[in-house]
JSON list of C-alpha atoms in Angstrom, two decimals:
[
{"chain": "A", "resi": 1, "resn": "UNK", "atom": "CA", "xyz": [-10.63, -23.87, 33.61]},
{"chain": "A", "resi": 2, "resn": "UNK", "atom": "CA", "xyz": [-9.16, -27.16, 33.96]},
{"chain": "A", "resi": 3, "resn": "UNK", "atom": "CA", "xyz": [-6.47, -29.43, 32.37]},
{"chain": "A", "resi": 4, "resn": "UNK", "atom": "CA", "xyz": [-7.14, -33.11, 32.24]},
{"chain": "A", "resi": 5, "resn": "UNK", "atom": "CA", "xyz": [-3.52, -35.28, 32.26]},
{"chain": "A", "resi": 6, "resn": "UNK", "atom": "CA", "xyz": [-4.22, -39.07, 31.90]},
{"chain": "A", "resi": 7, "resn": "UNK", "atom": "CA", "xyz": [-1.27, -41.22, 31.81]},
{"chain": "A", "resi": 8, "resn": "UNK", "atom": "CA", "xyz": [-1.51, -44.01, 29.54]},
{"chain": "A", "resi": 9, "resn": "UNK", "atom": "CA", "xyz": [0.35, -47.42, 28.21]},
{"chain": "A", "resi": 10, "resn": "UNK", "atom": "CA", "xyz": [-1.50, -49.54, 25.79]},
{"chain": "A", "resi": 11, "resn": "UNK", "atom": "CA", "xyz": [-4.72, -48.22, 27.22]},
{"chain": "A", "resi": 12, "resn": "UNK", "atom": "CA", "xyz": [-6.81, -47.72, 24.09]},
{"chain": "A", "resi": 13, "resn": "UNK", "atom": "CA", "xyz": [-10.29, -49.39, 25.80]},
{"chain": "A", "resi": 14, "resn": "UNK", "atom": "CA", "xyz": [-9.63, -47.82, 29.17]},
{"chain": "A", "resi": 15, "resn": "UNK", "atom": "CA", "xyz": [-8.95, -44.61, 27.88]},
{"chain": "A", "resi": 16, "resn": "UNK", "atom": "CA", "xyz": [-12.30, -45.04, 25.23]},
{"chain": "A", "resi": 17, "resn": "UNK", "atom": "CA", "xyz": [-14.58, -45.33, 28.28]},
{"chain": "A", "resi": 18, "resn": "UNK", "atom": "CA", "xyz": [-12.80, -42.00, 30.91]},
{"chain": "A", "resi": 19, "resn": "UNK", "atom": "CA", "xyz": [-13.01, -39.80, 27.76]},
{"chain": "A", "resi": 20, "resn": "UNK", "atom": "CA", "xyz": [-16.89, -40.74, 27.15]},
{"chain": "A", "resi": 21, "resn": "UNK", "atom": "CA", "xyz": [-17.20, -39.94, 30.69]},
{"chain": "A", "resi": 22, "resn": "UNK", "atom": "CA", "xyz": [-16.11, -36.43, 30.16]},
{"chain": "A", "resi": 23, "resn": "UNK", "atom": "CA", "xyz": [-17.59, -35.34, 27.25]},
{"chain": "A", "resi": 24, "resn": "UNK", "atom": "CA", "xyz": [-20.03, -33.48, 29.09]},
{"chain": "A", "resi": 25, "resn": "UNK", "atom": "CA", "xyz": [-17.80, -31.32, 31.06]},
{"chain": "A", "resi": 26, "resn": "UNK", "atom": "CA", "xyz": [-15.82, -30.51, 27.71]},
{"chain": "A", "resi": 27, "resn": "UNK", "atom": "CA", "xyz": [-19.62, -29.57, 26.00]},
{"chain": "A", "resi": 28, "resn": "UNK", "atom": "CA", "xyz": [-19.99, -27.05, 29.25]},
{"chain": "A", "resi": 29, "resn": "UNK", "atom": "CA", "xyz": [-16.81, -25.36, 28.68]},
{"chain": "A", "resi": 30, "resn": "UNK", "atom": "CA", "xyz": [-15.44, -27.19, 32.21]},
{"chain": "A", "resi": 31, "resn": "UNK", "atom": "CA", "xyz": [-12.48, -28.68, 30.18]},
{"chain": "A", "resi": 32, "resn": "UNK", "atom": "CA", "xyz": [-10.36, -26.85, 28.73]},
{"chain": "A", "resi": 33, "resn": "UNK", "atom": "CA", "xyz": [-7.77, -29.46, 27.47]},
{"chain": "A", "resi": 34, "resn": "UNK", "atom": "CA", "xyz": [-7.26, -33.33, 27.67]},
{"chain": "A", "resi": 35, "resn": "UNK", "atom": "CA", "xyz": [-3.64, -34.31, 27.44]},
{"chain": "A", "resi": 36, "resn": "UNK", "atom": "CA", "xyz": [-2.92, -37.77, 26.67]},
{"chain": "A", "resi": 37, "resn": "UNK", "atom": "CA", "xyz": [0.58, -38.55, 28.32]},
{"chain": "A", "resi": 38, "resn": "UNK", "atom": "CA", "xyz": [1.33, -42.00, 26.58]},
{"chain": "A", "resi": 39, "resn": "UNK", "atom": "CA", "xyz": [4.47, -44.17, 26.94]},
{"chain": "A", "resi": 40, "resn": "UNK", "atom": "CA", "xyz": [4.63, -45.10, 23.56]},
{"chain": "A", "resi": 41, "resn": "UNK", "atom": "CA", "xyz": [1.73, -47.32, 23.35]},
{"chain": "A", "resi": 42, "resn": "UNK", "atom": "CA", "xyz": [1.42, -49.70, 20.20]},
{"chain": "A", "resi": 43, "resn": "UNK", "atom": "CA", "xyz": [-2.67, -50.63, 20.12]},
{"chain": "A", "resi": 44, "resn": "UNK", "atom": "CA", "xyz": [-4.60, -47.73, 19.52]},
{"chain": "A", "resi": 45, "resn": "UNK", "atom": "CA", "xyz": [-4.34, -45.50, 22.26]},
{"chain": "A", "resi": 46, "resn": "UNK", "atom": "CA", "xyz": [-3.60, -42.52, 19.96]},
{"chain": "A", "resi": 47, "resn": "UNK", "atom": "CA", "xyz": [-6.07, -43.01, 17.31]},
{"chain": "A", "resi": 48, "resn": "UNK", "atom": "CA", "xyz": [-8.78, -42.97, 20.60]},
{"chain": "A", "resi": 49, "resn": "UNK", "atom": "CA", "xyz": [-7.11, -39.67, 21.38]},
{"chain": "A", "resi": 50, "resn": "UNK", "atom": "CA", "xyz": [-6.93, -38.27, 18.35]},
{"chain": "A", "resi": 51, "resn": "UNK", "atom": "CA", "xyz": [-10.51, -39.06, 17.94]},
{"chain": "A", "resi": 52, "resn": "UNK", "atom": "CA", "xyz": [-11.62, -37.74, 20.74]},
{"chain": "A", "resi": 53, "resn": "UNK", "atom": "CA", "xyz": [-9.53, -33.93, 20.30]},
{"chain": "A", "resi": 54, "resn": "UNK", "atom": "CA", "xyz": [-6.81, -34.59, 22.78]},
{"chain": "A", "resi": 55, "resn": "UNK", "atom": "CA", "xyz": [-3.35, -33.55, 22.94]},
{"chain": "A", "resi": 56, "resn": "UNK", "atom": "CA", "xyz": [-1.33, -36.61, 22.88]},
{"chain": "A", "resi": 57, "resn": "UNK", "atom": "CA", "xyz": [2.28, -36.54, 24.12]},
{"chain": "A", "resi": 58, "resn": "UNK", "atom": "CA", "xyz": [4.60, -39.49, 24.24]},
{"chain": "A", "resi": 59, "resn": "UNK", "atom": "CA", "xyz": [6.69, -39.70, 26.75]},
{"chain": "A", "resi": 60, "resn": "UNK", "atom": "CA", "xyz": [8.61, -42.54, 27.18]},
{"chain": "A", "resi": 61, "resn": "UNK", "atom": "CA", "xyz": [10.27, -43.71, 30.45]},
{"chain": "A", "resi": 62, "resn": "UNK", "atom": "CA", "xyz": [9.00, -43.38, 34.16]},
{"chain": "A", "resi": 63, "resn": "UNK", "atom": "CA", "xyz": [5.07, -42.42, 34.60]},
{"chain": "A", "resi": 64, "resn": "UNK", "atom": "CA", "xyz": [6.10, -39.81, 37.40]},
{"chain": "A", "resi": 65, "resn": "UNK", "atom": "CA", "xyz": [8.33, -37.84, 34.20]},
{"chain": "A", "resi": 66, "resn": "UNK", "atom": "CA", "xyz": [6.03, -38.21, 31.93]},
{"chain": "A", "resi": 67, "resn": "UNK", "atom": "CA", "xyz": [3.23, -36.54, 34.57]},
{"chain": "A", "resi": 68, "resn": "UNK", "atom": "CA", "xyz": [5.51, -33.91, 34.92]},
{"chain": "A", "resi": 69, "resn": "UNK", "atom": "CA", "xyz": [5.89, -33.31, 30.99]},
{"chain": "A", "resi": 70, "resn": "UNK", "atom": "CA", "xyz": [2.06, -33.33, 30.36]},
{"chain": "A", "resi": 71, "resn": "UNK", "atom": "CA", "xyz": [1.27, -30.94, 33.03]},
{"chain": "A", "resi": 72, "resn": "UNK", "atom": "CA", "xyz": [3.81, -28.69, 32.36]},
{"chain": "A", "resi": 73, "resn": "UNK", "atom": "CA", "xyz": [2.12, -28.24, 28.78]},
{"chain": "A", "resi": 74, "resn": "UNK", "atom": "CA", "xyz": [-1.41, -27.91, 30.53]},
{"chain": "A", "resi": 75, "resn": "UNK", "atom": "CA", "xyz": [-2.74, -24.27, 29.52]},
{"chain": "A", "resi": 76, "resn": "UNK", "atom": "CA", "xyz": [-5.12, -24.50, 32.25]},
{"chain": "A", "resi": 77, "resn": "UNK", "atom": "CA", "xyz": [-4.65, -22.67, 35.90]},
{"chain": "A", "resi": 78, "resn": "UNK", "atom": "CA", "xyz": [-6.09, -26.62, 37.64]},
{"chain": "A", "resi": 79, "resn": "UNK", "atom": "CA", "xyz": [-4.76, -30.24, 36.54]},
{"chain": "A", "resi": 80, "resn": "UNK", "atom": "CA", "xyz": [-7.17, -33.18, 37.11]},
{"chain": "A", "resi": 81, "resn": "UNK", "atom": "CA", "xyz": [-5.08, -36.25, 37.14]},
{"chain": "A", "resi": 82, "resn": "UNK", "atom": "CA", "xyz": [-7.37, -39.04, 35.83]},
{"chain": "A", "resi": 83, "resn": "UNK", "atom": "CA", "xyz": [-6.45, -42.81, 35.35]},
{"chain": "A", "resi": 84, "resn": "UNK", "atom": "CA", "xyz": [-7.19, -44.25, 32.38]},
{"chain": "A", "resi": 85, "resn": "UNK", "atom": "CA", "xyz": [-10.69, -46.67, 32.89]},
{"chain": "A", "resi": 86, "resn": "UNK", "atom": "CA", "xyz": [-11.90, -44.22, 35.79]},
{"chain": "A", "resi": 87, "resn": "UNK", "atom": "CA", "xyz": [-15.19, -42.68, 35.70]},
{"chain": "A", "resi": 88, "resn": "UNK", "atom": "CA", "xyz": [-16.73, -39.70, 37.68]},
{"chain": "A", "resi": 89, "resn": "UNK", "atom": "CA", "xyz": [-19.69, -39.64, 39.54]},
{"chain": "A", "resi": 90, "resn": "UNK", "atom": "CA", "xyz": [-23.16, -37.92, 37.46]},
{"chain": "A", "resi": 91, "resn": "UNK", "atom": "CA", "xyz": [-21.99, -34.58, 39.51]},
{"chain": "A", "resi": 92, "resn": "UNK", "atom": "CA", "xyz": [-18.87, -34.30, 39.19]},
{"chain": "A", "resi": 93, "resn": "UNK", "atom": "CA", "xyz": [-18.82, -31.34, 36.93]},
{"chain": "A", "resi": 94, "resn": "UNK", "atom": "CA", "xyz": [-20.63, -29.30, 39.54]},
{"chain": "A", "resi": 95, "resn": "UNK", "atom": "CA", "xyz": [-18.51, -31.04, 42.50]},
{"chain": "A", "resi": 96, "resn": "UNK", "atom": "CA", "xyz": [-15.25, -29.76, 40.27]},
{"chain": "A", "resi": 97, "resn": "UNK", "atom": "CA", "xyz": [-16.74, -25.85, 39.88]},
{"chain": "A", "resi": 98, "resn": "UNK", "atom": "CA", "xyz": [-17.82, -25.41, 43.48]},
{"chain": "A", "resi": 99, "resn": "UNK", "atom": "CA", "xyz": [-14.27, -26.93, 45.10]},
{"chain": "A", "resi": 100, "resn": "UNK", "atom": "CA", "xyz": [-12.66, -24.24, 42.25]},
{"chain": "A", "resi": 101, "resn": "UNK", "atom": "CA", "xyz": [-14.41, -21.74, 43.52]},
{"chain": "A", "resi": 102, "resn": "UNK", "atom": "CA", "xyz": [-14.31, -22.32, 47.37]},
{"chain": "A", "resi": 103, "resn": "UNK", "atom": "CA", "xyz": [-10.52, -22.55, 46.98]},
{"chain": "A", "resi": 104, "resn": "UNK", "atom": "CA", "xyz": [-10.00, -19.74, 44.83]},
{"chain": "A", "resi": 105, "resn": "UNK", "atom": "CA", "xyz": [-11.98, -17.01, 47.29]},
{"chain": "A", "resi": 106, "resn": "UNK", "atom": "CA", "xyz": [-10.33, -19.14, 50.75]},
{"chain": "A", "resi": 107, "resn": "UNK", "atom": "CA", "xyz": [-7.98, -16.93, 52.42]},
{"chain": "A", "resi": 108, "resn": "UNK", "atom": "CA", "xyz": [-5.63, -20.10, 53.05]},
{"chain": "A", "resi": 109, "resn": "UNK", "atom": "CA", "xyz": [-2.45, -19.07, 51.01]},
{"chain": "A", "resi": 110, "resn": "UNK", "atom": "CA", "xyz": [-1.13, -22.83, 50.73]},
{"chain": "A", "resi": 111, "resn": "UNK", "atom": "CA", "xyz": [-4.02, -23.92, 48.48]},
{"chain": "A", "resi": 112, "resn": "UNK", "atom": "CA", "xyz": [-5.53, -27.44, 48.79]},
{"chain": "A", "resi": 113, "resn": "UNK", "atom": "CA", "xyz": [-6.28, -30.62, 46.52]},
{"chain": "A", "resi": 114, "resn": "UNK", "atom": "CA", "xyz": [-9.42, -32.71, 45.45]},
{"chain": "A", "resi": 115, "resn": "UNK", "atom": "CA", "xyz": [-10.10, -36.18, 44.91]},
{"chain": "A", "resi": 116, "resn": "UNK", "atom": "CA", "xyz": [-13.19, -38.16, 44.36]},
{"chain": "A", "resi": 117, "resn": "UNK", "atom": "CA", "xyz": [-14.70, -40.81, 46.77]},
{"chain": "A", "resi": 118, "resn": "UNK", "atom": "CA", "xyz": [-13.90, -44.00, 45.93]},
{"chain": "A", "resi": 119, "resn": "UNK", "atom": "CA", "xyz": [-16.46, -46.25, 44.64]},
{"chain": "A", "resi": 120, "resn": "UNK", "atom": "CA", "xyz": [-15.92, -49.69, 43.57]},
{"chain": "A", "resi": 121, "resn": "UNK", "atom": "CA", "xyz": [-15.76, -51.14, 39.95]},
{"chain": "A", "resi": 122, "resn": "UNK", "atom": "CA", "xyz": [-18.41, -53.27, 38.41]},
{"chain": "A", "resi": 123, "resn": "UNK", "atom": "CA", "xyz": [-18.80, -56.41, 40.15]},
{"chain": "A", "resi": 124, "resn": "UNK", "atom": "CA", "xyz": [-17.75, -55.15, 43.75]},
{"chain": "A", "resi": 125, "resn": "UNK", "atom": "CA", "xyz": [-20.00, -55.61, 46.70]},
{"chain": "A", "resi": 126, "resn": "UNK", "atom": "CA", "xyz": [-21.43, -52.77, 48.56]},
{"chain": "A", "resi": 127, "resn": "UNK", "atom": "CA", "xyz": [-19.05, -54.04, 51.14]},
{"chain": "A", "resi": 128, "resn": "UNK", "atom": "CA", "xyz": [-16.38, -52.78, 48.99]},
{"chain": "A", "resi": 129, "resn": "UNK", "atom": "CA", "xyz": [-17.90, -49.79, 49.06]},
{"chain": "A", "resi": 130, "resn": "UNK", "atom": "CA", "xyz": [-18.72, -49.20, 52.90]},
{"chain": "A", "resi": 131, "resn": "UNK", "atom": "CA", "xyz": [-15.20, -49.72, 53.73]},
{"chain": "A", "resi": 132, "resn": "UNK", "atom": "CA", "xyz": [-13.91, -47.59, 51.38]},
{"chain": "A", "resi": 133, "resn": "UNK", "atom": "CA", "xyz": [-16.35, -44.86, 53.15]},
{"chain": "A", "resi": 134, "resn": "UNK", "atom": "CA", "xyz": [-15.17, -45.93, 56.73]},
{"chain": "A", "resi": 135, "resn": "UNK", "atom": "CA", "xyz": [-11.17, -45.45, 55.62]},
{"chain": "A", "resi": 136, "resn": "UNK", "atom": "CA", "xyz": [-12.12, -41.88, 54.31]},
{"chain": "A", "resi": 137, "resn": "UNK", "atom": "CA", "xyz": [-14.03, -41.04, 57.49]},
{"chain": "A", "resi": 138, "resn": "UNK", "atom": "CA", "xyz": [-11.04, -42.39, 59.86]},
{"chain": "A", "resi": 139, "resn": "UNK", "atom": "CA", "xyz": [-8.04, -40.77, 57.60]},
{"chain": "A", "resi": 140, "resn": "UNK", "atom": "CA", "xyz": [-6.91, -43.09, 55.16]},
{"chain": "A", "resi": 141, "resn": "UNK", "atom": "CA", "xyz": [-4.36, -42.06, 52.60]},
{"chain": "A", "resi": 142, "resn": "UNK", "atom": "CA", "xyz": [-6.26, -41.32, 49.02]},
{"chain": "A", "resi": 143, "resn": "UNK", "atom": "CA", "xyz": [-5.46, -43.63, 46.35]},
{"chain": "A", "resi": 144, "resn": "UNK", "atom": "CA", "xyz": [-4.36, -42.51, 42.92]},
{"chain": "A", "resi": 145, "resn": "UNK", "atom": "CA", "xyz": [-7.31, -43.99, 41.66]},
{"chain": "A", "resi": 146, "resn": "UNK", "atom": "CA", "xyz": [-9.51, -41.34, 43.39]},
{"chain": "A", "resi": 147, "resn": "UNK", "atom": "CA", "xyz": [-7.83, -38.42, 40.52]},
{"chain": "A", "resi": 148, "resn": "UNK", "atom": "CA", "xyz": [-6.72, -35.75, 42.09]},
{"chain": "A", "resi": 149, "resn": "UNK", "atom": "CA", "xyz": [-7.65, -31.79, 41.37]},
{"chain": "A", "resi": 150, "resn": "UNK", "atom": "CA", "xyz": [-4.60, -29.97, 41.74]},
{"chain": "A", "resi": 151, "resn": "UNK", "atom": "CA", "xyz": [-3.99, -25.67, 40.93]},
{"chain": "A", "resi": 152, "resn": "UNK", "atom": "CA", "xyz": [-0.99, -25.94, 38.83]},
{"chain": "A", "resi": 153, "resn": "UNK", "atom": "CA", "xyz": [0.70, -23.72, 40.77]},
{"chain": "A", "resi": 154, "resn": "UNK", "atom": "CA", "xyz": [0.61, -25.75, 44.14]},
{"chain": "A", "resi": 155, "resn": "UNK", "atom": "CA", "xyz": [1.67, -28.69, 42.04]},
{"chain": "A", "resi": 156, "resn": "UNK", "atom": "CA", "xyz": [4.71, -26.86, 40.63]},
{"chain": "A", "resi": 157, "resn": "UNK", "atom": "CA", "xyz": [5.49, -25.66, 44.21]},
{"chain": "A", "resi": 158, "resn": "UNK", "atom": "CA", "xyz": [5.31, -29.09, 45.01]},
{"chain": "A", "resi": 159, "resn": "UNK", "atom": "CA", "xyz": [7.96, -29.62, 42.17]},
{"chain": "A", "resi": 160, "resn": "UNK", "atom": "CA", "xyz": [5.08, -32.02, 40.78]},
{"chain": "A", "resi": 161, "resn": "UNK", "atom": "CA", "xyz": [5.42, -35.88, 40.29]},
{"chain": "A", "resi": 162, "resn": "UNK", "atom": "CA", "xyz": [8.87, -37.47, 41.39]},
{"chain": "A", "resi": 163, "resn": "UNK", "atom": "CA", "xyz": [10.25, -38.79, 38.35]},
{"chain": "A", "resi": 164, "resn": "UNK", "atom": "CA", "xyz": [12.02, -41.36, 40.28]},
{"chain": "A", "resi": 165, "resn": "UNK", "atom": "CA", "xyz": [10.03, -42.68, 42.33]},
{"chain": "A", "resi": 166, "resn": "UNK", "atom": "CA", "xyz": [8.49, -46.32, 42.37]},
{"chain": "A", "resi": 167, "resn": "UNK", "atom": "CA", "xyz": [4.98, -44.80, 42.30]},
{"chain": "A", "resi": 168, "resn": "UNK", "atom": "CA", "xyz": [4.36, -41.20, 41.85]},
{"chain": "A", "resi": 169, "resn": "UNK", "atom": "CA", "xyz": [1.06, -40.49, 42.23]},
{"chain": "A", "resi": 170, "resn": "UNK", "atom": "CA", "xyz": [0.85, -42.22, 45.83]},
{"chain": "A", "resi": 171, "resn": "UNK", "atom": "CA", "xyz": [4.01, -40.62, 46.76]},
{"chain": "A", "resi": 172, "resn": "UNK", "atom": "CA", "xyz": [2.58, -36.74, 45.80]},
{"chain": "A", "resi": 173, "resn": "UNK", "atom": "CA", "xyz": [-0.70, -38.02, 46.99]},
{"chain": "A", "resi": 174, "resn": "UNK", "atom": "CA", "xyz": [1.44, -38.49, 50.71]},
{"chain": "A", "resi": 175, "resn": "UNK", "atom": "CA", "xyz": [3.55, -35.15, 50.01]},
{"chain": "A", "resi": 176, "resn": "UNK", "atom": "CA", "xyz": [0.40, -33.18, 49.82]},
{"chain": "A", "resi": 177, "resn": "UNK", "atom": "CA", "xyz": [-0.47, -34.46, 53.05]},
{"chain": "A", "resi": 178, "resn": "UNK", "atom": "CA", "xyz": [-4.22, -35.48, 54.44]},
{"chain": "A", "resi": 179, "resn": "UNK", "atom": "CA", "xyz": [-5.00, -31.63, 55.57]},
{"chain": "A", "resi": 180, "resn": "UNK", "atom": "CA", "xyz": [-4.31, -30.46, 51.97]},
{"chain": "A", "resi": 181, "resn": "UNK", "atom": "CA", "xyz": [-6.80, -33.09, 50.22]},
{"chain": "A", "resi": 182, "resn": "UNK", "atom": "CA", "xyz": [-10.37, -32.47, 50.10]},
{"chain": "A", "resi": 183, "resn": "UNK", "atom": "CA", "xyz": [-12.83, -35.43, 49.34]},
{"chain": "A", "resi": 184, "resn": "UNK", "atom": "CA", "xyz": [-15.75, -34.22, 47.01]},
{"chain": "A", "resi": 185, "resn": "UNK", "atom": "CA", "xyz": [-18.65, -35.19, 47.33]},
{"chain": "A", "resi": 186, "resn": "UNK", "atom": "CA", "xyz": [-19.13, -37.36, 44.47]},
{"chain": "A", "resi": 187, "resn": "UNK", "atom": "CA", "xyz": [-17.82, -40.49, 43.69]},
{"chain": "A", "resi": 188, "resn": "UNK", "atom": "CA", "xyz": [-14.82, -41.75, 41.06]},
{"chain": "A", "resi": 189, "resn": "UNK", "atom": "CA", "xyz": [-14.92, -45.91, 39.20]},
{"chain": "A", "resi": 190, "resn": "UNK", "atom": "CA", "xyz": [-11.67, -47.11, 38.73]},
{"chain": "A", "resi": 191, "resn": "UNK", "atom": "CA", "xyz": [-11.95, -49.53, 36.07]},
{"chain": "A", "resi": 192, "resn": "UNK", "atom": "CA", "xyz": [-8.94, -51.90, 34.28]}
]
């Protein structure tokens, strides 16, 4: 069903702690793949993917190419971009299925995004949190932070993650556009 594609560089502990996060959606048949997309780490980034079952693909060079590379491997028909460090809400294997399957029966023929709500890392305030809720609610841009659940084919239509650009997942984040980009209804820790 879905494709995860975490980019990583010398992210061994942050990736450790996102794929303990998912092990239950892998155990309900959710996941279908995790693809490492490293940039040729040297701590033990691959041995923690390895562990864990995941495809690991080095890619060196600019994150938005090496994006690009994993998740035109994905054998999946959605890609959930995932930072390494990030954890999902308690729901967000249910919040993923239902958004699937609302946009797969919706009529709308240019297909539409996910991304979590943001909550903050350990030791934020609730503050943190409140205005991250008030940006959402007036239109704020999501962050990359957030992950985003993409069908692979509006991604490729989108011609994916520029390879050149300064920051790539902000910049498809803004090509997508605010209409396009659903906020479930569960929240996403950024950690690092």
């Amino acid at each position: 069903m879905i494709s995860v594609v975490i980019p990583t560089h010398e992210s061994e502990r942050l990736l450790a702690h996102t794929l303990a996060a998912l092990v239950p959606g892998a155990l309900d048949g959710v996941l279908r793949e995790v693809i490492v997309a490293d940039a040729g780490s040297k701590d033990g980034t691959a041995k923690v993917a390895d562990v864990a079952g995941c495809r690991f693909v080095v890619v060196p060079g600019e994150r938005g190419a090496r994006l690009t590379a994993a998740a035109a491997t994905a054998r999946a028909d959605w890609l959930w971009f995932v930072q390494p460090g990030s954890i999902p809400g308690s729901t967000w294997i249910e919040e993923l299925g239902r958004f699937i399957r609302e946009s797969e029966f919706a009529s709308d023929t240019q297909g539409h995004a996910a991304v979590f709500r943001a909550r903050p890392g350990h030791g934020r305030s609730q503050l943190s949190e409140a205005l991250a809720l008030i940006g959402a609610a007036l239109g704020a841009r999501p962050k990359p932070s957030q992950g985003l659940l993409i069908a692979k084919s509006l991604y490729q239509s989108m011609g994916g993650h520029g390879a050149k650009t300064a920051d790539p997942e902000t910049d498809l984040l803004r090509r997508l556009g605010r209409r396009r980009i659903a906020t479930l209804d569960c929240g996403m820790t950024s950690g690092g």
